[in-house]
PDB file of C-alpha atoms in Angstrom:
ATOM      1  CA  GLY A1406      34.142 189.373  46.847  1.00  0.00           C
ATOM      2  CA  ALA A1407      32.059 190.317  49.855  1.00  0.00           C
ATOM      3  CA  VAL A1408      28.764 191.221  48.089  1.00  0.00           C
ATOM      4  CA  VAL A1409      25.816 191.616  49.977  1.00  0.00           C
ATOM      5  CA  SER A1410      22.344 191.866  48.342  1.00  0.00           C
ATOM      6  CA  GLN A1411      19.053 193.092  49.342  1.00  0.00           C
ATOM      7  CA  HIS A1412      15.519 192.344  47.901  1.00  0.00           C
ATOM      8  CA  PRO A1413      13.457 193.930  46.942  1.00  0.00           C
ATOM      9  CA  SER A1414      15.217 197.410  46.187  1.00  0.00           C
ATOM     10  CA  ARG A1415      11.905 199.238  46.339  1.00  0.00           C
ATOM     11  CA  VAL A1416       8.721 198.456  47.743  1.00  0.00           C
ATOM     12  CA  ILE A1417       5.432 200.378  48.189  1.00  0.00           C
ATOM     13  CA  CYS A1418       2.810 199.412  50.594  1.00  0.00           C
ATOM     14  CA  LYS A1419      -0.338 200.202  52.197  1.00  0.00           C
ATOM     15  CA  SER A1420      -0.642 201.171  55.576  1.00  0.00           C
ATOM     16  CA  GLY A1421      -1.383 198.307  58.123  1.00  0.00           C
ATOM     17  CA  THR A1422       0.258 195.482  55.922  1.00  0.00           C
ATOM     18  CA  SER A1423       3.564 194.028  56.318  1.00  0.00           C
ATOM     19  CA  VAL A1424       6.822 193.838  54.491  1.00  0.00           C
ATOM     20  CA  LYS A1425       9.839 191.564  54.688  1.00  0.00           C
ATOM     21  CA  ILE A1426      13.185 192.571  53.395  1.00  0.00           C
ATOM     22  CA  GLU A1427      16.139 189.850  52.461  1.00  0.00           C
ATOM     23  CA  CYS A1428      19.393 190.191  53.151  1.00  0.00           C
ATOM     24  CA  ARG A1429      22.103 187.926  51.624  1.00  0.00           C
ATOM     25  CA  SER A1430      25.745 187.398  51.798  1.00  0.00           C
ATOM     26  CA  LEU A1431      26.548 185.935  48.347  1.00  0.00           C
ATOM     27  CA  ASP A1432      30.068 184.837  48.574  1.00  0.00           C
ATOM     28  CA  PHE A1433      30.881 184.380  52.338  1.00  0.00           C
ATOM     29  CA  GLN A1434      29.363 183.416  55.668  1.00  0.00           C
ATOM     30  CA  ALA A1435      28.057 185.904  57.973  1.00  0.00           C
ATOM     31  CA  THR A1436      27.663 185.031  61.751  1.00  0.00           C
ATOM     32  CA  THR A1437      26.299 188.514  62.064  1.00  0.00           C
ATOM     33  CA  MET A1438      24.163 190.890  60.358  1.00  0.00           C
ATOM     34  CA  PHE A1439      23.210 194.309  61.072  1.00  0.00           C
ATOM     35  CA  TRP A1440      20.281 196.292  60.208  1.00  0.00           C
ATOM     36  CA  TYR A1441      20.223 200.081  59.764  1.00  0.00           C
ATOM     37  CA  ARG A1442      17.516 202.647  58.883  1.00  0.00           C
ATOM     38  CA  GLN A1443      18.309 205.950  57.168  1.00  0.00           C
ATOM     39  CA  PHE A1444      15.765 208.855  56.980  1.00  0.00           C
ATOM     40  CA  PRO A1445      15.984 211.542  54.472  1.00  0.00           C
ATOM     41  CA  LYS A1446      18.919 213.956  55.030  1.00  0.00           C
ATOM     42  CA  GLN A1447      20.115 212.015  57.949  1.00  0.00           C
ATOM     43  CA  SER A1448      22.716 209.535  58.694  1.00  0.00           C
ATOM     44  CA  LEU A1449      22.455 205.796  59.090  1.00  0.00           C
ATOM     45  CA  MET A1450      20.932 204.352  62.514  1.00  0.00           C
ATOM     46  CA  LEU A1451      21.540 201.053  63.734  1.00  0.00           C
ATOM     47  CA  MET A1452      18.428 199.112  64.337  1.00  0.00           C
ATOM     48  CA  ALA A1453      19.225 195.717  65.588  1.00  0.00           C
ATOM     49  CA  THR A1454      22.114 193.234  65.417  1.00  0.00           C
ATOM     50  CA  SER A1455      21.095 189.515  64.053  1.00  0.00           C
ATOM     51  CA  ASN A1456      23.203 186.427  65.043  1.00  0.00           C
ATOM     52  CA  GLU A1457      22.534 183.350  63.052  1.00  0.00           C
ATOM     53  CA  GLY A1458      20.590 180.990  65.036  1.00  0.00           C
ATOM     54  CA  SER A1459      19.654 183.110  67.913  1.00  0.00           C
ATOM     55  CA  LYS A1460      17.524 186.307  68.715  1.00  0.00           C
ATOM     56  CA  ALA A1461      18.279 189.593  67.533  1.00  0.00           C
ATOM     57  CA  THR A1462      19.439 192.508  69.663  1.00  0.00           C
ATOM     58  CA  TYR A1463      17.543 195.618  69.226  1.00  0.00           C
ATOM     59  CA  GLU A1464      18.662 198.952  69.920  1.00  0.00           C
ATOM     60  CA  GLN A1465      16.982 201.349  72.275  1.00  0.00           C
ATOM     61  CA  GLY A1466      13.757 202.729  70.903  1.00  0.00           C
ATOM     62  CA  VAL A1467      13.356 200.228  68.121  1.00  0.00           C
ATOM     63  CA  GLU A1468      10.142 197.987  68.871  1.00  0.00           C
ATOM     64  CA  LYS A1469      11.351 194.245  68.552  1.00  0.00           C
ATOM     65  CA  ASP A1470       7.517 193.202  67.961  1.00  0.00           C
ATOM     66  CA  LYS A1471       7.274 195.706  65.006  1.00  0.00           C
ATOM     67  CA  PHE A1472      10.584 194.990  63.316  1.00  0.00           C
ATOM     68  CA  LEU A1473      10.886 190.914  63.324  1.00  0.00           C
ATOM     69  CA  ILE A1474      14.318 189.871  62.373  1.00  0.00           C
ATOM     70  CA  ASN A1475      15.139 186.071  61.496  1.00  0.00           C
ATOM     71  CA  HIS A1476      18.649 185.121  60.680  1.00  0.00           C
ATOM     72  CA  ALA A1477      18.107 181.451  59.689  1.00  0.00           C
ATOM     73  CA  SER A1478      21.191 180.647  57.965  1.00  0.00           C
ATOM     74  CA  LEU A1479      24.663 182.074  57.414  1.00  0.00           C
ATOM     75  CA  THR A1480      23.958 183.993  54.379  1.00  0.00           C
ATOM     76  CA  LEU A1481      20.551 185.035  54.951  1.00  0.00           C
ATOM     77  CA  SER A1482      18.675 187.427  57.396  1.00  0.00           C
ATOM     78  CA  THR A1483      15.260 188.779  56.907  1.00  0.00           C
ATOM     79  CA  LEU A1484      13.565 192.029  58.509  1.00  0.00           C
ATOM     80  CA  THR A1485       9.837 192.148  58.431  1.00  0.00           C
ATOM     81  CA  VAL A1486       8.255 195.542  59.127  1.00  0.00           C
ATOM     82  CA  THR A1487       4.846 194.411  60.624  1.00  0.00           C
ATOM     83  CA  SER A1488       1.500 196.592  60.504  1.00  0.00           C
ATOM     84  CA  ALA A1489       3.507 199.333  58.782  1.00  0.00           C
ATOM     85  CA  HIS A1490       2.467 203.022  59.095  1.00  0.00           C
ATOM     86  CA  PRO A1491       3.713 206.076  57.004  1.00  0.00           C
ATOM     87  CA  GLU A1492       6.204 207.007  59.699  1.00  0.00           C
ATOM     88  CA  ASP A1493       8.161 203.794  59.007  1.00  0.00           C
ATOM     89  CA  SER A1494       8.912 205.119  55.483  1.00  0.00           C
ATOM     90  CA  SER A1495      12.414 204.877  55.198  1.00  0.00           C
ATOM     91  CA  PHE A1496      15.866 203.427  53.644  1.00  0.00           C
ATOM     92  CA  TYR A1497      16.481 200.145  55.382  1.00  0.00           C
ATOM     93  CA  ILE A1498      20.194 198.952  55.078  1.00  0.00           C
ATOM     94  CA  CYS A1499      21.836 195.469  56.146  1.00  0.00           C
ATOM     95  CA  SER A1500      25.019 195.034  56.569  1.00  0.00           C
ATOM     96  CA  ALA A1501      26.923 191.676  57.216  1.00  0.00           C
ATOM     97  CA  ARG A1502      30.177 190.894  59.079  1.00  0.00           C
ATOM     98  CA  THR A1503      32.915 188.355  57.919  1.00  0.00           C
ATOM     99  CA  ALA A1504      33.423 185.309  60.025  1.00  0.00           C
ATOM    100  CA  GLY A1505      37.407 185.795  60.702  1.00  0.00           C
ATOM    101  CA  GLY A1506      39.581 188.074  59.090  1.00  0.00           C
ATOM    102  CA  PRO A1507      39.539 191.756  59.245  1.00  0.00           C
ATOM    103  CA  ASP A1508      36.587 193.193  61.018  1.00  0.00           C
ATOM    104  CA  THR A1509      34.803 194.674  57.968  1.00  0.00           C
ATOM    105  CA  GLN A1510      31.366 195.009  57.624  1.00  0.00           C
ATOM    106  CA  TYR A1511      29.685 194.871  53.961  1.00  0.00           C
ATOM    107  CA  PHE A1512      26.744 196.535  53.153  1.00  0.00           C
ATOM    108  CA  GLY A1513      23.644 195.860  50.918  1.00  0.00           C
ATOM    109  CA  PRO A1514      22.478 198.300  48.590  1.00  0.00           C
ATOM    110  CA  GLY A1515      19.355 199.325  50.337  1.00  0.00           C
ATOM    111  CA  THR A1516      15.499 198.986  50.523  1.00  0.00           C
ATOM    112  CA  ARG A1517      13.500 201.984  49.919  1.00  0.00           C
ATOM    113  CA  LEU A1518      10.267 201.475  51.651  1.00  0.00           C
ATOM    114  CA  THR A1519       7.183 203.705  51.317  1.00  0.00           C
ATOM    115  CA  VAL A1520       4.273 203.220  53.150  1.00  0.00           C
ATOM    116  CA  LEU A1521       1.020 204.864  51.886  1.00  0.00           C
TER     117      LEU A1521
ATOM    118  CA  ASP B1330      33.106 203.515  69.928  1.00  0.00           C
ATOM    119  CA  ALA B1331      35.046 206.917  70.171  1.00  0.00           C
ATOM    120  CA  LYS B1332      33.676 210.021  68.818  1.00  0.00           C
ATOM    121  CA  THR B1333      35.038 211.492  65.354  1.00  0.00           C
ATOM    122  CA  THR B1334      34.831 214.997  64.066  1.00  0.00           C
ATOM    123  CA  GLN B1335      34.678 215.653  60.194  1.00  0.00           C
ATOM    124  CA  PRO B1336      34.085 218.714  58.091  1.00  0.00           C
ATOM    125  CA  PRO B1337      30.350 218.477  56.914  1.00  0.00           C
ATOM    126  CA  SER B1338      31.475 219.536  53.402  1.00  0.00           C
ATOM    127  CA  MET B1339      34.403 219.652  50.971  1.00  0.00           C
ATOM    128  CA  ASP B1340      35.008 220.435  47.069  1.00  0.00           C
ATOM    129  CA  CYS B1341      37.406 218.838  45.211  1.00  0.00           C
ATOM    130  CA  ALA B1342      38.348 219.550  41.526  1.00  0.00           C
ATOM    131  CA  GLU B1343      38.074 216.308  39.272  1.00  0.00           C
ATOM    132  CA  GLY B1344      41.617 214.787  38.828  1.00  0.00           C
ATOM    133  CA  ARG B1345      43.038 216.104  41.738  1.00  0.00           C
ATOM    134  CA  ALA B1346      43.765 214.566  45.391  1.00  0.00           C
ATOM    135  CA  ALA B1347      41.045 214.685  47.851  1.00  0.00           C
ATOM    136  CA  ASN B1348      42.193 214.915  51.198  1.00  0.00           C
ATOM    137  CA  LEU B1349      39.401 214.300  54.088  1.00  0.00           C
ATOM    138  CA  PRO B1350      40.193 214.974  57.551  1.00  0.00           C
ATOM    139  CA  CYS B1351      39.070 213.085  60.550  1.00  0.00           C
ATOM    140  CA  ASN B1352      39.795 214.130  64.299  1.00  0.00           C
ATOM    141  CA  HIS B1353      39.525 211.231  66.716  1.00  0.00           C
ATOM    142  CA  SER B1354      41.346 212.544  69.713  1.00  0.00           C
ATOM    143  CA  THR B1355      39.804 210.163  72.186  1.00  0.00           C
ATOM    144  CA  ILE B1356      40.712 207.038  70.230  1.00  0.00           C
ATOM    145  CA  SER B1357      41.836 204.205  72.250  1.00  0.00           C
ATOM    146  CA  GLY B1358      44.726 202.210  71.588  1.00  0.00           C
ATOM    147  CA  ASN B1359      42.965 199.094  70.460  1.00  0.00           C
ATOM    148  CA  GLU B1360      40.714 201.030  68.132  1.00  0.00           C
ATOM    149  CA  TYR B1361      41.040 200.736  64.351  1.00  0.00           C
ATOM    150  CA  VAL B1362      40.006 203.838  62.009  1.00  0.00           C
ATOM    151  CA  TYR B1363      37.548 203.012  59.384  1.00  0.00           C
ATOM    152  CA  TRP B1364      36.441 204.690  56.642  1.00  0.00           C
ATOM    153  CA  TYR B1365      33.182 204.051  54.242  1.00  0.00           C
ATOM    154  CA  ARG B1366      31.577 206.148  51.926  1.00  0.00           C
ATOM    155  CA  GLN B1367      27.737 206.191  50.899  1.00  0.00           C
ATOM    156  CA  ILE B1368      26.784 207.445  47.410  1.00  0.00           C
ATOM    157  CA  HIS B1369      23.487 208.871  47.226  1.00  0.00           C
ATOM    158  CA  SER B1370      20.240 206.236  47.700  1.00  0.00           C
ATOM    159  CA  GLN B1371      23.110 203.313  47.736  1.00  0.00           C
ATOM    160  CA  GLY B1372      24.257 201.175  50.984  1.00  0.00           C
ATOM    161  CA  PRO B1373      27.813 202.421  52.302  1.00  0.00           C
ATOM    162  CA  GLN B1374      30.970 201.177  50.824  1.00  0.00           C
ATOM    163  CA  TYR B1375      33.975 200.085  52.703  1.00  0.00           C
ATOM    164  CA  ILE B1376      37.065 202.030  51.899  1.00  0.00           C
ATOM    165  CA  ILE B1377      40.012 201.539  53.915  1.00  0.00           C
ATOM    166  CA  HIS B1378      40.862 200.844  57.843  1.00  0.00           C
ATOM    167  CA  GLY B1379      43.840 201.046  59.998  1.00  0.00           C
ATOM    168  CA  LEU B1380      45.380 200.975  63.307  1.00  0.00           C
ATOM    169  CA  LYS B1381      48.671 203.215  63.329  1.00  0.00           C
ATOM    170  CA  ASN B1382      50.403 202.707  60.062  1.00  0.00           C
ATOM    171  CA  ASN B1383      49.679 204.005  56.889  1.00  0.00           C
ATOM    172  CA  GLU B1384      47.453 202.134  54.549  1.00  0.00           C
ATOM    173  CA  THR B1385      47.081 201.892  50.732  1.00  0.00           C
ATOM    174  CA  ASN B1386      44.604 199.976  48.819  1.00  0.00           C
ATOM    175  CA  GLU B1387      43.231 200.370  45.262  1.00  0.00           C
ATOM    176  CA  MET B1388      40.650 202.671  46.435  1.00  0.00           C
ATOM    177  CA  ALA B1389      42.505 205.052  48.805  1.00  0.00           C
ATOM    178  CA  SER B1390      45.112 205.767  51.117  1.00  0.00           C
ATOM    179  CA  LEU B1391      45.013 206.403  54.772  1.00  0.00           C
ATOM    180  CA  ILE B1392      47.083 208.507  56.966  1.00  0.00           C
ATOM    181  CA  ILE B1393      47.233 208.224  60.677  1.00  0.00           C
ATOM    182  CA  THR B1394      49.174 210.624  62.646  1.00  0.00           C
ATOM    183  CA  GLU B1395      51.743 209.390  64.844  1.00  0.00           C
ATOM    184  CA  ASP B1396      49.647 210.145  68.160  1.00  0.00           C
ATOM    185  CA  ARG B1397      46.733 208.603  66.374  1.00  0.00           C
ATOM    186  CA  LYS B1398      44.499 211.714  67.303  1.00  0.00           C
ATOM    187  CA  SER B1399      43.646 212.295  63.431  1.00  0.00           C
ATOM    188  CA  SER B1400      43.669 210.829  60.119  1.00  0.00           C
ATOM    189  CA  THR B1401      43.350 211.672  56.449  1.00  0.00           C
ATOM    190  CA  LEU B1402      41.921 209.862  54.027  1.00  0.00           C
ATOM    191  CA  ILE B1403      43.313 210.459  50.513  1.00  0.00           C
ATOM    192  CA  LEU B1404      41.534 209.836  47.188  1.00  0.00           C
ATOM    193  CA  PRO B1405      44.714 210.224  44.802  1.00  0.00           C
ATOM    194  CA  HIS B1406      42.834 211.101  41.462  1.00  0.00           C
ATOM    195  CA  ALA B1407      39.404 212.267  42.279  1.00  0.00           C
ATOM    196  CA  THR B1408      36.369 211.411  39.836  1.00  0.00           C
ATOM    197  CA  LEU B1409      32.997 212.691  39.591  1.00  0.00           C
ATOM    198  CA  ARG B1410      32.035 209.044  40.818  1.00  0.00           C
ATOM    199  CA  ASP B1411      33.828 210.026  44.217  1.00  0.00           C
ATOM    200  CA  THR B1412      30.969 212.274  45.052  1.00  0.00           C
ATOM    201  CA  ALA B1413      29.498 210.883  48.296  1.00  0.00           C
ATOM    202  CA  VAL B1414      29.251 211.295  51.965  1.00  0.00           C
ATOM    203  CA  TYR B1415      32.512 209.734  53.737  1.00  0.00           C
ATOM    204  CA  TYR B1416      32.320 208.699  57.176  1.00  0.00           C
ATOM    205  CA  CYS B1417      35.299 208.134  59.527  1.00  0.00           C
ATOM    206  CA  ILE B1418      34.448 205.477  62.477  1.00  0.00           C
ATOM    207  CA  VAL B1419      36.714 204.229  65.069  1.00  0.00           C
ATOM    208  CA  ARG B1420      35.763 201.069  66.789  1.00  0.00           C
ATOM    209  CA  VAL B1421      37.576 197.720  68.480  1.00  0.00           C
ATOM    210  CA  ALA B1422      38.193 195.274  65.680  1.00  0.00           C
ATOM    211  CA  GLY B1423      36.539 192.170  66.039  1.00  0.00           C
ATOM    212  CA  GLY B1424      33.722 193.927  68.457  1.00  0.00           C
ATOM    213  CA  ALA B1425      30.262 192.600  67.975  1.00  0.00           C
ATOM    214  CA  ASP B1426      28.624 195.768  67.757  1.00  0.00           C
ATOM    215  CA  GLY B1427      26.900 197.495  64.521  1.00  0.00           C
ATOM    216  CA  LEU B1428      28.785 200.856  63.093  1.00  0.00           C
ATOM    217  CA  THR B1429      27.939 204.313  64.708  1.00  0.00           C
ATOM    218  CA  PHE B1430      27.890 206.611  61.909  1.00  0.00           C
ATOM    219  CA  GLY B1431      28.250 210.405  62.362  1.00  0.00           C
ATOM    220  CA  LYS B1432      27.268 213.061  60.020  1.00  0.00           C
ATOM    221  CA  GLY B1433      30.431 212.339  57.613  1.00  0.00           C
ATOM    222  CA  THR B1434      31.937 214.781  55.118  1.00  0.00           C
ATOM    223  CA  HIS B1435      29.930 215.630  51.995  1.00  0.00           C
ATOM    224  CA  LEU B1436      32.395 215.420  49.114  1.00  0.00           C
ATOM    225  CA  ILE B1437      31.595 216.930  46.090  1.00  0.00           C
ATOM    226  CA  ILE B1438      33.878 216.777  43.097  1.00  0.00           C
ATOM    227  CA  GLN B1439      33.635 219.524  40.904  1.00  0.00           C
ATOM    228  CA  PRO B1440      34.069 218.915  36.811  1.00  0.00           C
TER     229      PRO B1440
END
């Protein structure tokens, strides 16, 4: 149980284009989803917290107009990287927190974004 | 969330028990100890968590000292697939915040 999927697993795009990444909780409802970013040889850094039906909360230094987050249902959150640039190339990982039960976050497999 | 301190790297022979330490001397009474691991180029995987009692599941055991200032994650029979970065995180259960990852311990299982 507690499976989280991400799509796509890998994407290469041209500078200036937008990329959408989907995060789905497959077998549970997630009232809260989180988006993280991980640069090579570094640890995960929290970007934003996404609550179903409300606006996302962004961490300091993360541009909300560049990283658009939509959490339209209890099983789906999307992250759109707008006007991507090479410095946005990174490993993007989402996690979902179960509603009720132990406070455990389950992570997706990650999306490798490369901006040319 | 309270800070944690972990050794940057450890080696362990395949088939032996891997014991990963974590110091969390400023942990608060309502904070749990969580362990996650991240295998290269994958998302983190939840392992185990506990408050003050020792815990065991199918993946690992968690030993928390009586004063709760430190803990040890034990992988009883390490395999090559256990090579990963292991993160010890303390946080209040039920908190709305995301996780704060430190640098973790890079555990390398040697054949």
